[in-house]
Amino acid sequence: MAVLFLIAMVVVLLGIEIVRRQKVPLAQTVGTTAHSRLHLVGHVRSLPIESLPQGLFFDRGHTWFHLEPSGEIRLGADLLPATLLGHVEDLQLRAPGAEVKAGEPIVGLVKGARRITLYSPVEGRVSEVNAAVAADPASLRRDPFGAGWIYRIAPRKVKPALIEAFVGDEAASWMRRELERLRDFLALADDRGSLASATLPDGGLPVEGIEKHLDEESWERLCREFFYRWPTKGGKR
C-alpha cells in the first residue's frame, strides 16, 4: 500500500510541475479561442456562389464585365474587395475618355490608409463612369453586380479577356477556389490568434472589414496575391 501511495504522489507532483511550466494556462487558452470564434464567425457572410449572375465574365483580378448590345462592356468589382475592406469610403476612378490597357490599374477602393487596386481585364476607352457609385461607394457591397457597376468601356481587344475570364459554373468553381486560398492565406498570416478561428465554409466570405486584423505587410501581400493581375499566357489559375 505504501508503495502504491508513493507512486500516486509522484504522479500528482509531476502533473503539478507540467501545469506550472505551461506559459499560458489551459483555461485561458480555451477561453481566448472560444471568444475569437464567437466574435469572428458571427460576422462571416454567406455568398451564394451557385447563384452568381449568369452572363457575367469574372476576371481573376476580381473584376467582372458584361457584354452590352452596343458592343461596350459594363465593368464592376465582385464581392471580395469591398468585403475585405468592410466599408469603402472612397473610389479613385479613371475619367471618361481615359484610355486603358489590360492589366493597368483602373479603380482604387479606399478605406482610411488601406487601399485595394483593381486592374482592367480589357484594353479600351472609358466611355462612362457610374456617377451613382462614385457618390455612394457603399453600393459596391449592396449591389455589386447591378447598381454597383463602375464603368462602361468601349473595348478594342476583348477576345483575350474573354479567353481568360470565368463564366457560369466555371466562375462558381473559381470563386470557391479563391475562398479556399484566402482561408489558407489568413491562417498563415495570423500571428495573434484573431484570425485562426475564422472559418470560411463553402460559400462563405471572410469577416467583413478583416483589413483591420492584418498588419501592413500582410495586407500588401494579400492585395498582391488576390488582386494584382499577374501576366499569363492564356492560362487560368
PDB file of C-alpha atoms in Angstrom:
ATOM      1  CA  MET A   1       0.000   0.000   0.000  1.00  0.00           C
ATOM      2  CA  ALA A   2       2.850   2.343   0.901  1.00  0.00           C
ATOM      3  CA  VAL A   3       4.439   1.747  -2.498  1.00  0.00           C
ATOM      4  CA  LEU A   4       1.184   2.498  -4.299  1.00  0.00           C
ATOM      5  CA  PHE A   5       0.731   5.654  -2.254  1.00  0.00           C
ATOM      6  CA  LEU A   6       4.270   6.781  -3.139  1.00  0.00           C
ATOM      7  CA  ILE A   7       3.675   6.165  -6.859  1.00  0.00           C
ATOM      8  CA  ALA A   8       0.430   8.130  -6.712  1.00  0.00           C
ATOM      9  CA  MET A   9       2.174  11.063  -5.045  1.00  0.00           C
ATOM     10  CA  VAL A  10       4.906  11.087  -7.710  1.00  0.00           C
ATOM     11  CA  VAL A  11       2.272  11.168 -10.497  1.00  0.00           C
ATOM     12  CA  VAL A  12       0.444  14.046  -8.804  1.00  0.00           C
ATOM     13  CA  LEU A  13       3.656  16.044  -8.323  1.00  0.00           C
ATOM     14  CA  LEU A  14       4.668  15.507 -11.960  1.00  0.00           C
ATOM     15  CA  GLY A  15       1.255  16.694 -13.079  1.00  0.00           C
ATOM     16  CA  ILE A  16       1.562  19.853 -10.975  1.00  0.00           C
ATOM     17  CA  GLU A  17       5.023  20.571 -12.410  1.00  0.00           C
ATOM     18  CA  ILE A  18       3.800  20.161 -16.009  1.00  0.00           C
ATOM     19  CA  VAL A  19       0.937  22.586 -15.415  1.00  0.00           C
ATOM     20  CA  ARG A  20       3.259  25.057 -13.672  1.00  0.00           C
ATOM     21  CA  ARG A  21       5.603  25.087 -16.661  1.00  0.00           C
ATOM     22  CA  GLN A  22       2.835  25.999 -19.095  1.00  0.00           C
ATOM     23  CA  LYS A  23       3.330  29.569 -20.351  1.00  0.00           C
ATOM     24  CA  VAL A  24      -0.408  30.041 -20.876  1.00  0.00           C
ATOM     25  CA  PRO A  25      -2.959  28.327 -18.612  1.00  0.00           C
ATOM     26  CA  LEU A  26      -5.196  25.879 -20.463  1.00  0.00           C
ATOM     27  CA  ALA A  27      -8.347  27.602 -19.256  1.00  0.00           C
ATOM     28  CA  GLN A  28      -7.078  30.943 -20.592  1.00  0.00           C
ATOM     29  CA  THR A  29      -6.209  29.433 -23.993  1.00  0.00           C
ATOM     30  CA  VAL A  30      -9.615  27.806 -24.361  1.00  0.00           C
ATOM     31  CA  GLY A  31     -11.350  30.995 -23.319  1.00  0.00           C
ATOM     32  CA  THR A  32      -9.441  33.124 -25.848  1.00  0.00           C
ATOM     33  CA  THR A  33     -10.086  30.710 -28.720  1.00  0.00           C
ATOM     34  CA  ALA A  34     -13.763  30.425 -27.887  1.00  0.00           C
ATOM     35  CA  HIS A  35     -14.115  34.202 -27.688  1.00  0.00           C
ATOM     36  CA  SER A  36     -12.397  34.685 -31.074  1.00  0.00           C
ATOM     37  CA  ARG A  37     -14.586  32.033 -32.676  1.00  0.00           C
ATOM     38  CA  LEU A  38     -17.799  33.567 -31.355  1.00  0.00           C
ATOM     39  CA  HIS A  39     -16.738  37.058 -32.387  1.00  0.00           C
ATOM     40  CA  LEU A  40     -15.478  36.255 -35.891  1.00  0.00           C
ATOM     41  CA  VAL A  41     -17.850  33.525 -37.009  1.00  0.00           C
ATOM     42  CA  GLY A  42     -20.720  35.831 -36.126  1.00  0.00           C
ATOM     43  CA  HIS A  43     -19.537  38.103 -38.940  1.00  0.00           C
ATOM     44  CA  VAL A  44     -18.991  35.503 -41.673  1.00  0.00           C
ATOM     45  CA  ARG A  45     -21.251  36.436 -44.544  1.00  0.00           C
ATOM     46  CA  SER A  46     -22.733  33.870 -46.888  1.00  0.00           C
ATOM     47  CA  LEU A  47     -22.003  34.189 -50.590  1.00  0.00           C
ATOM     48  CA  PRO A  48     -24.460  32.292 -52.815  1.00  0.00           C
ATOM     49  CA  ILE A  49     -21.814  31.059 -55.230  1.00  0.00           C
ATOM     50  CA  GLU A  50     -24.230  28.832 -57.129  1.00  0.00           C
ATOM     51  CA  SER A  51     -26.350  31.892 -57.915  1.00  0.00           C
ATOM     52  CA  LEU A  52     -23.621  34.146 -59.287  1.00  0.00           C
ATOM     53  CA  PRO A  53     -25.289  36.167 -62.034  1.00  0.00           C
ATOM     54  CA  GLN A  54     -25.371  34.431 -65.389  1.00  0.00           C
ATOM     55  CA  GLY A  55     -23.912  36.245 -68.365  1.00  0.00           C
ATOM     56  CA  LEU A  56     -21.149  37.914 -66.375  1.00  0.00           C
ATOM     57  CA  PHE A  57     -17.485  37.207 -67.038  1.00  0.00           C
ATOM     58  CA  PHE A  58     -15.262  37.128 -63.950  1.00  0.00           C
ATOM     59  CA  ASP A  59     -11.620  38.148 -64.214  1.00  0.00           C
ATOM     60  CA  ARG A  60      -9.002  36.632 -61.900  1.00  0.00           C
ATOM     61  CA  GLY A  61      -8.300  40.133 -60.510  1.00  0.00           C
ATOM     62  CA  HIS A  62     -11.842  40.125 -59.036  1.00  0.00           C
ATOM     63  CA  THR A  63     -13.474  42.392 -61.556  1.00  0.00           C
ATOM     64  CA  TRP A  64     -16.430  41.303 -63.669  1.00  0.00           C
ATOM     65  CA  PHE A  65     -17.675  42.502 -67.039  1.00  0.00           C
ATOM     66  CA  HIS A  66     -20.794  42.137 -69.136  1.00  0.00           C
ATOM     67  CA  LEU A  67     -21.023  42.431 -72.915  1.00  0.00           C
ATOM     68  CA  GLU A  68     -23.592  45.108 -73.809  1.00  0.00           C
ATOM     69  CA  PRO A  69     -25.655  45.096 -77.039  1.00  0.00           C
ATOM     70  CA  SER A  70     -23.866  48.334 -78.001  1.00  0.00           C
ATOM     71  CA  GLY A  71     -20.539  46.472 -78.121  1.00  0.00           C
ATOM     72  CA  GLU A  72     -19.345  48.157 -74.923  1.00  0.00           C
ATOM     73  CA  ILE A  73     -18.669  46.287 -71.723  1.00  0.00           C
ATOM     74  CA  ARG A  74     -20.044  47.145 -68.284  1.00  0.00           C
ATOM     75  CA  LEU A  75     -17.409  46.550 -65.616  1.00  0.00           C
ATOM     76  CA  GLY A  76     -17.586  46.198 -61.832  1.00  0.00           C
ATOM     77  CA  ALA A  77     -15.976  44.504 -58.827  1.00  0.00           C
ATOM     78  CA  ASP A  78     -17.102  41.230 -57.280  1.00  0.00           C
ATOM     79  CA  LEU A  79     -17.881  40.934 -53.557  1.00  0.00           C
ATOM     80  CA  LEU A  80     -14.405  40.124 -52.286  1.00  0.00           C
ATOM     81  CA  PRO A  81     -12.653  43.546 -52.405  1.00  0.00           C
ATOM     82  CA  ALA A  82     -15.398  45.503 -50.639  1.00  0.00           C
ATOM     83  CA  THR A  83     -15.909  42.717 -48.083  1.00  0.00           C
ATOM     84  CA  LEU A  84     -12.236  42.696 -47.098  1.00  0.00           C
ATOM     85  CA  LEU A  85     -12.297  46.468 -46.589  1.00  0.00           C
ATOM     86  CA  GLY A  86     -15.646  46.376 -44.803  1.00  0.00           C
ATOM     87  CA  HIS A  87     -16.723  49.883 -45.767  1.00  0.00           C
ATOM     88  CA  VAL A  88     -15.390  51.565 -48.897  1.00  0.00           C
ATOM     89  CA  GLU A  89     -15.024  55.270 -48.134  1.00  0.00           C
ATOM     90  CA  ASP A  90     -13.789  56.496 -51.495  1.00  0.00           C
ATOM     91  CA  LEU A  91     -13.173  55.389 -55.067  1.00  0.00           C
ATOM     92  CA  GLN A  92     -10.233  56.503 -57.176  1.00  0.00           C
ATOM     93  CA  LEU A  93     -11.603  56.426 -60.702  1.00  0.00           C
ATOM     94  CA  ARG A  94     -10.430  56.947 -64.254  1.00  0.00           C
ATOM     95  CA  ALA A  95     -12.127  59.814 -66.088  1.00  0.00           C
ATOM     96  CA  PRO A  96     -14.453  59.364 -69.075  1.00  0.00           C
ATOM     97  CA  GLY A  97     -12.360  59.233 -72.218  1.00  0.00           C
ATOM     98  CA  ALA A  98      -9.354  57.679 -70.466  1.00  0.00           C
ATOM     99  CA  GLU A  99      -7.508  55.005 -72.406  1.00  0.00           C
ATOM    100  CA  VAL A 100      -6.822  51.795 -70.502  1.00  0.00           C
ATOM    101  CA  LYS A 101      -4.798  48.692 -71.248  1.00  0.00           C
ATOM    102  CA  ALA A 102      -5.356  45.188 -69.944  1.00  0.00           C
ATOM    103  CA  GLY A 103      -3.504  44.813 -66.657  1.00  0.00           C
ATOM    104  CA  GLU A 104      -3.408  48.543 -65.893  1.00  0.00           C
ATOM    105  CA  PRO A 105      -4.896  49.944 -62.655  1.00  0.00           C
ATOM    106  CA  ILE A 106      -8.467  51.022 -63.290  1.00  0.00           C
ATOM    107  CA  VAL A 107     -10.031  51.705 -59.881  1.00  0.00           C
ATOM    108  CA  GLY A 108      -8.850  52.094 -56.303  1.00  0.00           C
ATOM    109  CA  LEU A 109     -11.081  51.170 -53.350  1.00  0.00           C
ATOM    110  CA  VAL A 110     -10.055  53.198 -50.303  1.00  0.00           C
ATOM    111  CA  LYS A 111     -10.743  52.902 -46.585  1.00  0.00           C
ATOM    112  CA  GLY A 112      -8.563  55.113 -44.425  1.00  0.00           C
ATOM    113  CA  ALA A 113      -4.946  54.267 -45.164  1.00  0.00           C
ATOM    114  CA  ARG A 114      -5.858  50.942 -46.766  1.00  0.00           C
ATOM    115  CA  ARG A 115      -6.453  50.552 -50.485  1.00  0.00           C
ATOM    116  CA  ILE A 116      -7.263  47.791 -52.950  1.00  0.00           C
ATOM    117  CA  THR A 117      -6.310  48.424 -56.570  1.00  0.00           C
ATOM    118  CA  LEU A 118      -8.240  46.595 -59.266  1.00  0.00           C
ATOM    119  CA  TYR A 119      -6.873  46.153 -62.777  1.00  0.00           C
ATOM    120  CA  SER A 120      -8.570  46.335 -66.127  1.00  0.00           C
ATOM    121  CA  PRO A 121      -9.203  42.994 -67.838  1.00  0.00           C
ATOM    122  CA  VAL A 122      -9.577  44.706 -71.233  1.00  0.00           C
ATOM    123  CA  GLU A 123      -7.979  47.303 -73.457  1.00  0.00           C
ATOM    124  CA  GLY A 124     -10.193  50.183 -74.491  1.00  0.00           C
ATOM    125  CA  ARG A 125     -11.587  53.611 -73.652  1.00  0.00           C
ATOM    126  CA  VAL A 126     -13.705  54.566 -70.648  1.00  0.00           C
ATOM    127  CA  SER A 127     -16.984  55.791 -72.106  1.00  0.00           C
ATOM    128  CA  GLU A 128     -18.923  56.274 -68.848  1.00  0.00           C
ATOM    129  CA  VAL A 129     -18.317  56.351 -65.103  1.00  0.00           C
ATOM    130  CA  ASN A 130     -21.224  55.328 -62.887  1.00  0.00           C
ATOM    131  CA  ALA A 131     -21.930  58.614 -61.073  1.00  0.00           C
ATOM    132  CA  ALA A 132     -24.154  56.848 -58.524  1.00  0.00           C
ATOM    133  CA  VAL A 133     -21.416  54.500 -57.313  1.00  0.00           C
ATOM    134  CA  ALA A 134     -18.891  57.352 -57.321  1.00  0.00           C
ATOM    135  CA  ALA A 135     -21.189  59.286 -54.965  1.00  0.00           C
ATOM    136  CA  ASP A 136     -22.044  56.222 -52.856  1.00  0.00           C
ATOM    137  CA  PRO A 137     -19.198  53.667 -52.814  1.00  0.00           C
ATOM    138  CA  ALA A 138     -21.189  51.543 -50.332  1.00  0.00           C
ATOM    139  CA  SER A 139     -23.283  50.337 -53.275  1.00  0.00           C
ATOM    140  CA  LEU A 140     -20.299  48.137 -54.186  1.00  0.00           C
ATOM    141  CA  ARG A 141     -21.376  45.962 -51.238  1.00  0.00           C
ATOM    142  CA  ARG A 142     -25.126  46.317 -51.548  1.00  0.00           C
ATOM    143  CA  ASP A 143     -25.479  45.502 -55.233  1.00  0.00           C
ATOM    144  CA  PRO A 144     -22.080  44.731 -56.795  1.00  0.00           C
ATOM    145  CA  PHE A 145     -23.480  43.018 -59.898  1.00  0.00           C
ATOM    146  CA  GLY A 146     -26.262  45.536 -60.527  1.00  0.00           C
ATOM    147  CA  ALA A 147     -26.389  49.182 -59.464  1.00  0.00           C
ATOM    148  CA  GLY A 148     -22.807  48.911 -58.186  1.00  0.00           C
ATOM    149  CA  TRP A 149     -21.245  48.697 -61.646  1.00  0.00           C
ATOM    150  CA  ILE A 150     -18.324  51.110 -62.113  1.00  0.00           C
ATOM    151  CA  TYR A 151     -17.581  51.743 -65.796  1.00  0.00           C
ATOM    152  CA  ARG A 152     -18.744  51.320 -69.325  1.00  0.00           C
ATOM    153  CA  ILE A 153     -15.770  50.712 -71.579  1.00  0.00           C
ATOM    154  CA  ALA A 154     -15.525  50.668 -75.354  1.00  0.00           C
ATOM    155  CA  PRO A 155     -13.100  47.764 -75.836  1.00  0.00           C
ATOM    156  CA  ARG A 156     -10.580  47.426 -78.626  1.00  0.00           C
ATOM    157  CA  LYS A 157      -9.388  43.946 -77.704  1.00  0.00           C
ATOM    158  CA  VAL A 158     -11.996  41.942 -75.814  1.00  0.00           C
ATOM    159  CA  LYS A 159     -11.133  38.435 -77.061  1.00  0.00           C
ATOM    160  CA  PRO A 160      -8.105  37.943 -74.731  1.00  0.00           C
ATOM    161  CA  ALA A 161     -10.256  38.957 -71.755  1.00  0.00           C
ATOM    162  CA  LEU A 162     -12.985  36.508 -72.759  1.00  0.00           C
ATOM    163  CA  ILE A 163     -10.463  33.671 -73.088  1.00  0.00           C
ATOM    164  CA  GLU A 164      -9.075  34.260 -69.598  1.00  0.00           C
ATOM    165  CA  ALA A 165     -12.382  35.022 -67.859  1.00  0.00           C
ATOM    166  CA  PHE A 166     -14.571  32.609 -65.883  1.00  0.00           C
ATOM    167  CA  VAL A 167     -18.284  32.307 -66.599  1.00  0.00           C
ATOM    168  CA  GLY A 168     -21.205  30.219 -65.325  1.00  0.00           C
ATOM    169  CA  ASP A 169     -20.295  27.055 -63.409  1.00  0.00           C
ATOM    170  CA  GLU A 170     -16.621  27.701 -64.094  1.00  0.00           C
ATOM    171  CA  ALA A 171     -16.945  31.059 -62.298  1.00  0.00           C
ATOM    172  CA  ALA A 172     -18.549  29.386 -59.276  1.00  0.00           C
ATOM    173  CA  SER A 173     -15.755  26.804 -59.105  1.00  0.00           C
ATOM    174  CA  TRP A 174     -13.116  29.521 -59.397  1.00  0.00           C
ATOM    175  CA  MET A 175     -14.706  31.556 -56.613  1.00  0.00           C
ATOM    176  CA  ARG A 176     -14.719  28.520 -54.325  1.00  0.00           C
ATOM    177  CA  ARG A 177     -11.011  28.021 -55.022  1.00  0.00           C
ATOM    178  CA  GLU A 178     -10.350  31.688 -54.276  1.00  0.00           C
ATOM    179  CA  LEU A 179     -12.097  31.446 -50.917  1.00  0.00           C
ATOM    180  CA  GLU A 180     -10.081  28.320 -50.102  1.00  0.00           C
ATOM    181  CA  ARG A 181      -6.871  30.172 -50.990  1.00  0.00           C
ATOM    182  CA  LEU A 182      -7.989  33.073 -48.818  1.00  0.00           C
ATOM    183  CA  ARG A 183      -8.666  30.751 -45.880  1.00  0.00           C
ATOM    184  CA  ASP A 184      -5.148  29.328 -46.221  1.00  0.00           C
ATOM    185  CA  PHE A 185      -3.631  32.805 -46.567  1.00  0.00           C
ATOM    186  CA  LEU A 186      -5.336  34.079 -43.417  1.00  0.00           C
ATOM    187  CA  ALA A 187      -4.264  31.009 -41.457  1.00  0.00           C
ATOM    188  CA  LEU A 188      -0.615  31.656 -42.397  1.00  0.00           C
ATOM    189  CA  ALA A 189      -0.848  35.415 -41.847  1.00  0.00           C
ATOM    190  CA  ASP A 190      -2.421  35.062 -38.407  1.00  0.00           C
ATOM    191  CA  ASP A 191       0.143  35.803 -35.701  1.00  0.00           C
ATOM    192  CA  ARG A 192      -2.202  36.989 -32.966  1.00  0.00           C
ATOM    193  CA  GLY A 193      -4.805  34.229 -32.913  1.00  0.00           C
ATOM    194  CA  SER A 194      -7.514  36.651 -34.032  1.00  0.00           C
ATOM    195  CA  LEU A 195      -7.974  35.010 -37.434  1.00  0.00           C
ATOM    196  CA  ALA A 196      -7.238  31.363 -36.755  1.00  0.00           C
ATOM    197  CA  SER A 197     -10.795  30.545 -35.718  1.00  0.00           C
ATOM    198  CA  ALA A 198     -12.475  32.473 -38.529  1.00  0.00           C
ATOM    199  CA  THR A 199     -13.555  29.599 -40.748  1.00  0.00           C
ATOM    200  CA  LEU A 200     -14.793  30.217 -44.256  1.00  0.00           C
ATOM    201  CA  PRO A 201     -17.304  27.462 -45.029  1.00  0.00           C
ATOM    202  CA  ASP A 202     -18.203  26.627 -48.607  1.00  0.00           C
ATOM    203  CA  GLY A 203     -19.895  29.719 -49.949  1.00  0.00           C
ATOM    204  CA  GLY A 204     -18.692  31.859 -47.039  1.00  0.00           C
ATOM    205  CA  LEU A 205     -16.944  35.190 -47.238  1.00  0.00           C
ATOM    206  CA  PRO A 206     -14.390  36.302 -44.630  1.00  0.00           C
ATOM    207  CA  VAL A 207     -15.009  38.608 -41.728  1.00  0.00           C
ATOM    208  CA  GLU A 208     -16.240  41.933 -43.078  1.00  0.00           C
ATOM    209  CA  GLY A 209     -13.537  44.549 -42.674  1.00  0.00           C
ATOM    210  CA  ILE A 210     -10.836  41.985 -41.967  1.00  0.00           C
ATOM    211  CA  GLU A 211      -8.234  44.518 -43.087  1.00  0.00           C
ATOM    212  CA  LYS A 212      -8.051  45.893 -39.551  1.00  0.00           C
ATOM    213  CA  HIS A 213      -6.858  42.485 -38.292  1.00  0.00           C
ATOM    214  CA  LEU A 214      -3.858  42.395 -40.655  1.00  0.00           C
ATOM    215  CA  ASP A 215      -0.596  44.280 -40.323  1.00  0.00           C
ATOM    216  CA  GLU A 216       0.637  46.360 -43.243  1.00  0.00           C
ATOM    217  CA  GLU A 217       2.950  43.688 -44.644  1.00  0.00           C
ATOM    218  CA  SER A 218       0.237  41.011 -44.581  1.00  0.00           C
ATOM    219  CA  TRP A 219      -2.260  43.392 -46.165  1.00  0.00           C
ATOM    220  CA  GLU A 220       0.118  44.233 -49.002  1.00  0.00           C
ATOM    221  CA  ARG A 221       0.791  40.537 -49.627  1.00  0.00           C
ATOM    222  CA  LEU A 222      -2.937  39.809 -49.679  1.00  0.00           C
ATOM    223  CA  CYS A 223      -3.535  42.535 -52.270  1.00  0.00           C
ATOM    224  CA  ARG A 224      -0.708  41.282 -54.475  1.00  0.00           C
ATOM    225  CA  GLU A 225      -1.911  37.686 -54.211  1.00  0.00           C
ATOM    226  CA  PHE A 226      -5.609  38.226 -54.931  1.00  0.00           C
ATOM    227  CA  PHE A 227      -5.988  41.435 -56.953  1.00  0.00           C
ATOM    228  CA  TYR A 228      -2.862  42.017 -58.994  1.00  0.00           C
ATOM    229  CA  ARG A 229      -3.259  40.571 -62.486  1.00  0.00           C
ATOM    230  CA  TRP A 230      -0.103  38.511 -62.877  1.00  0.00           C
ATOM    231  CA  PRO A 231       0.731  38.141 -66.589  1.00  0.00           C
ATOM    232  CA  THR A 232      -0.401  34.855 -68.045  1.00  0.00           C
ATOM    233  CA  LYS A 233      -0.243  33.212 -71.447  1.00  0.00           C
ATOM    234  CA  GLY A 234      -3.863  32.299 -71.839  1.00  0.00           C
ATOM    235  CA  GLY A 235      -3.894  30.217 -68.652  1.00  0.00           C
ATOM    236  CA  LYS A 236      -6.368  30.491 -65.804  1.00  0.00           C
ATOM    237  CA  ARG A 237      -5.340  29.971 -62.234  1.00  0.00           C
TER     238      ARG A 237
END
